[in-house]
Short mmCIF file of C-alpha atoms in Angstrom, two decimals:
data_model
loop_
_atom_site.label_atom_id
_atom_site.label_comp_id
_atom_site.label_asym_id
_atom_site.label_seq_id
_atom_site.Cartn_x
_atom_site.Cartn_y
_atom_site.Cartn_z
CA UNK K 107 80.84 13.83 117.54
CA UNK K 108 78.78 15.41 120.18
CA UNK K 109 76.83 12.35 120.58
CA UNK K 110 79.73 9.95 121.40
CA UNK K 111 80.85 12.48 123.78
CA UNK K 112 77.85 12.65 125.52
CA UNK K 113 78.21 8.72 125.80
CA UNK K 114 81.52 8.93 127.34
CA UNK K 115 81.45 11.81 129.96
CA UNK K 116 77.94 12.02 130.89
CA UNK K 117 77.62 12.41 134.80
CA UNK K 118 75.04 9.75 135.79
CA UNK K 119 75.81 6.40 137.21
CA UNK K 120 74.21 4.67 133.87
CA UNK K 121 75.70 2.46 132.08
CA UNK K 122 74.67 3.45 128.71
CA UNK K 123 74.66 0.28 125.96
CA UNK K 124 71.74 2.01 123.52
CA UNK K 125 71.26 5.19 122.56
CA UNK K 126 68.30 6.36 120.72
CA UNK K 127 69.33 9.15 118.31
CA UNK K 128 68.02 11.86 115.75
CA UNK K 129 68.77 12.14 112.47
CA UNK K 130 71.84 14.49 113.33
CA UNK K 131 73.21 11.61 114.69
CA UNK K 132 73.11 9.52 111.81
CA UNK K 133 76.49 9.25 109.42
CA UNK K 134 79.19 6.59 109.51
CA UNK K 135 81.98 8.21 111.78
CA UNK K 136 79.26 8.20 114.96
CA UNK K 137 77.95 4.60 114.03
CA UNK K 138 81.80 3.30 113.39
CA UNK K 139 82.94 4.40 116.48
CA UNK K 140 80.08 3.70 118.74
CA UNK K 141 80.33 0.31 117.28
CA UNK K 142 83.93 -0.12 118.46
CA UNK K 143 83.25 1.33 121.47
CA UNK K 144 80.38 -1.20 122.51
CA UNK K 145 77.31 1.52 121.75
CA UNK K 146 74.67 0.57 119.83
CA UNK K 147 72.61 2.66 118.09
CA UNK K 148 68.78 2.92 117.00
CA UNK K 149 66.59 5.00 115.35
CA UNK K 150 63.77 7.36 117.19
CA UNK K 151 60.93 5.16 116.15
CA UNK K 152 62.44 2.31 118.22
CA UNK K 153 62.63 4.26 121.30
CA UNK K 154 58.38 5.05 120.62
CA UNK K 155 58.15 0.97 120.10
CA UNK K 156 60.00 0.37 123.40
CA UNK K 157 58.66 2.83 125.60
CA UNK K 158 54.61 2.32 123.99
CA UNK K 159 55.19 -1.19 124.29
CA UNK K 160 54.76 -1.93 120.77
CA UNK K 161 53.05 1.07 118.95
CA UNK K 162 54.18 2.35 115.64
CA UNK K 163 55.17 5.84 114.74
CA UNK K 164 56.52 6.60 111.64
CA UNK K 165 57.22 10.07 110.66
CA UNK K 166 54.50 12.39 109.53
CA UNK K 167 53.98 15.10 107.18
CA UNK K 168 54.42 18.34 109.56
CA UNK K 169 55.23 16.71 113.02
CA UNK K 170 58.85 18.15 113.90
CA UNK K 171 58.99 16.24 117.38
CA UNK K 172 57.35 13.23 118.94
CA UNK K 173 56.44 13.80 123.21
CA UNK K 174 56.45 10.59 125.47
CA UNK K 175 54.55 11.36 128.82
CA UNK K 176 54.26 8.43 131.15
CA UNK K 177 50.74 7.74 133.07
CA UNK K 178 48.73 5.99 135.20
CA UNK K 179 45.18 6.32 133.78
CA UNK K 180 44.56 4.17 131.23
CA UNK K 181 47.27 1.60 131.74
CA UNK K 182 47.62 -0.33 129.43
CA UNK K 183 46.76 1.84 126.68
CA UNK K 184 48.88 3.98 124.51
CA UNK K 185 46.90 7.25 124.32
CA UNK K 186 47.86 9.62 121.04
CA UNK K 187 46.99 13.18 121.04
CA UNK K 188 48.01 16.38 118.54
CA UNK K 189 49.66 19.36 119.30
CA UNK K 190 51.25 22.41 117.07
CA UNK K 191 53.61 20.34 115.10
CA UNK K 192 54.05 17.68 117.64
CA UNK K 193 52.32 14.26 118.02
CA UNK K 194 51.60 13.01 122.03
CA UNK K 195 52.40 9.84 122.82
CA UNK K 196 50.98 9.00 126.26
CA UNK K 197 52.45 5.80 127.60
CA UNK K 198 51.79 3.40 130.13
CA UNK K 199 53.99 3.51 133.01
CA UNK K 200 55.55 -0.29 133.94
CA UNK K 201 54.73 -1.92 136.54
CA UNK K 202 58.41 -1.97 138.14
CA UNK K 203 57.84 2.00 138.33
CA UNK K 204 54.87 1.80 140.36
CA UNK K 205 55.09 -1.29 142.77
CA UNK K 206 58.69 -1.82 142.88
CA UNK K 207 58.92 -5.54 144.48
CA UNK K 208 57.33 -5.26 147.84
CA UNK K 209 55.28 -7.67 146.49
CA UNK K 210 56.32 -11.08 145.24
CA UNK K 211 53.38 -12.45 144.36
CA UNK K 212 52.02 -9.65 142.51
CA UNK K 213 51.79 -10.78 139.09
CA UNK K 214 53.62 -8.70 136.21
CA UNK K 215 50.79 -6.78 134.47
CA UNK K 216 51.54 -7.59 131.06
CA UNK K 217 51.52 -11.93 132.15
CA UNK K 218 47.54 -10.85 133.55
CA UNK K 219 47.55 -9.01 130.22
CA UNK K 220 48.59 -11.67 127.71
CA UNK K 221 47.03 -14.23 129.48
CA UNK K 222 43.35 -12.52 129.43
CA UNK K 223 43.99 -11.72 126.01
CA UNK K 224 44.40 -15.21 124.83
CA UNK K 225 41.76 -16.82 127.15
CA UNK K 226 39.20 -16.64 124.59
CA UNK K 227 38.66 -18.78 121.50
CA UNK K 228 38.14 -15.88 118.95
CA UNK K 229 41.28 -14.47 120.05
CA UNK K 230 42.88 -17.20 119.45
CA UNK K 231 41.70 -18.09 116.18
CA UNK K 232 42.62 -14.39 115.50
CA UNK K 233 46.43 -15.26 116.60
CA UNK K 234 46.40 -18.44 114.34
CA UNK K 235 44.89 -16.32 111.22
CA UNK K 236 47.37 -13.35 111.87
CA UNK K 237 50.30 -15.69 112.53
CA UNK K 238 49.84 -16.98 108.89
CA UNK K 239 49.51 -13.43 107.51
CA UNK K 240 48.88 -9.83 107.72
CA UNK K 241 45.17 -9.08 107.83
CA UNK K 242 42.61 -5.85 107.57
CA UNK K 243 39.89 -5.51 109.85
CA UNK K 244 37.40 -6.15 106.81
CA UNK K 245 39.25 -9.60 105.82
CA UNK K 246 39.68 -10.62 109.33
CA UNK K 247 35.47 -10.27 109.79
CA UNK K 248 35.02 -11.96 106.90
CA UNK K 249 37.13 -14.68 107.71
CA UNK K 250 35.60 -15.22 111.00
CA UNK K 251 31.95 -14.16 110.27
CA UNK K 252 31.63 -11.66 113.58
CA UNK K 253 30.75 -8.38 114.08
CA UNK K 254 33.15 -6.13 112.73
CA UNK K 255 32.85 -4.62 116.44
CA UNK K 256 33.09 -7.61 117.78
CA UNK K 257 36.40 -8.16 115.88
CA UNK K 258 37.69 -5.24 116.63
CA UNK K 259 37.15 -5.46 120.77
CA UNK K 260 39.18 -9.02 120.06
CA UNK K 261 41.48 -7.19 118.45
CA UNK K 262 41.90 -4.01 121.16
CA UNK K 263 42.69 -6.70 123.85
CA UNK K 264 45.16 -8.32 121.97
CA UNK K 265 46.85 -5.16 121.09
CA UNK K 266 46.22 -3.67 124.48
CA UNK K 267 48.39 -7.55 125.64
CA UNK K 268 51.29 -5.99 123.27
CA UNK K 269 50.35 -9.65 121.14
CA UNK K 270 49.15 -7.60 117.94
CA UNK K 271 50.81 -4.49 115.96
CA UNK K 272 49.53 -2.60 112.60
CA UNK K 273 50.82 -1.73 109.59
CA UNK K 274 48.88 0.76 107.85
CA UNK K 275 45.23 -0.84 107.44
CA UNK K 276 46.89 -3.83 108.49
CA UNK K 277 47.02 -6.07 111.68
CA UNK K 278 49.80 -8.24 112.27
CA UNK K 279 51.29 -10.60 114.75
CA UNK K 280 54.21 -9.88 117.15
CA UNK K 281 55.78 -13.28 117.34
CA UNK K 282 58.78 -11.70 119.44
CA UNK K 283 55.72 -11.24 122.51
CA UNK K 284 54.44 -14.26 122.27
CA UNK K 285 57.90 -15.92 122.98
CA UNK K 286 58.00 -13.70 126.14
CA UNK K 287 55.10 -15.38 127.72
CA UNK K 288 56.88 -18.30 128.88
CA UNK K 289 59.79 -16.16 129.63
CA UNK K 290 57.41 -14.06 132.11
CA UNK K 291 55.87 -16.65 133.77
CA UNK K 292 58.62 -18.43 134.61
CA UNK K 293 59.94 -15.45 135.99
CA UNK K 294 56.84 -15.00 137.89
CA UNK K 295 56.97 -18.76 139.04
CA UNK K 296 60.37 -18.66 139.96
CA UNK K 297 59.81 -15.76 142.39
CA UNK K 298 56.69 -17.19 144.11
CA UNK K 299 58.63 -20.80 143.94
CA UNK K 300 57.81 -22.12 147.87
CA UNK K 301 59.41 -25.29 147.42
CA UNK K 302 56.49 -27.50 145.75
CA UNK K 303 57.49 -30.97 144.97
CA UNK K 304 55.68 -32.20 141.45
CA UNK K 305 56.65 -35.65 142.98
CA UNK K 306 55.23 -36.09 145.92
CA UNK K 307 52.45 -32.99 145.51
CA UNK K 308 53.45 -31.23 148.71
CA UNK K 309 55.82 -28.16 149.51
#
């Protein structure tokens, strides 16, 4: 019951509503509880997903712990490095971390991100084909008639826009990020909202 307890009397001024927990956290007295209690729980891999912004990490043969490190670099990209038993999972910090919001106007990065992803006609026909199905790299070239490098750049920016996932050899379409794009930019329009009249055309 150690996790519940850490739930309850931590010292932070958090309020906690998920907790990400290892598999010593997993049997039905913790999940019953934290249920009543208003917790809810997920599993390690979801906490990857969330903080990569969309990459998958199931468990591998050998790897006893998974390290996040935030950076700076190569926004937006997920970097993925090995260690001694332990797979590196460099993430992208947001953009709330780095600009806070002096700046209303300042787009969100991953609204610039989506929207230069599917500003481009392959892409798109990429989001239709993937939409109806999973699809390999090989099947999506042939289905297209590009460059398998070609294909695959399309498919780094849409992956890079958090619009595409894989499974195994596999890419597939995130239909969950694709509803957030209105949901961003009205967000975004909201805050930069000086008053423009549709009606009449002025502010």
């Amino acid at each position: 019951m150690h996790v519940i307890d850490g739930l309850l009397h931590h010292e932070s001024e958090l309020s906690i509503e998920e907790h990400y927990t290892d598999t010593a956290g997993y049997n039905d007295q913790v999940f019953g509880l934290s249920h009543l209690l208003g917790f809810r729980f997920a599993p390690p891999e979801a906490l990857v997903e969330w903080a990569t912004g969309g990459v998958r990490y199931p468990p591998e043969p050998g790897v006893r712990r998974v390290l996040l490190i935030p950076h700076t670099v190569y926004r937006p990209w997920t970097i993925q490095a090995d260690a001694e038993q332990t797979k590196i999972l460099y993430y992208p910090v947001s953009d709330e971390s780095l600009y806070g919001d002096s700046d209303p106007y300042r787009p969100p990065h991953m609204l610039v991100q989506m929207l230069k992803a599917l500003a481009d006609e392959h892409r798109l026909r990429i989001v239709k084909l993937l939409a109806e199905q999973e699809c390999s790299l090989q099947e999506l070239t042939d289905k297209l008639s590009l460059a398998k490098s070609t294909v695959h750049h399309h498919l780094s920016m849409l992956r890079s826009a958090q619009l595409v996932g894989t499974s195994g050899d596999k890419y597939a379409l995130k239909p969950a990020a694709l509803d957030r794009l209105p949901l961003l930019w009205q967000q975004y329009a909201a805050v930069t909202d000086i008053g423009f009249d549709s009606e009449t055309g002025h502010a």
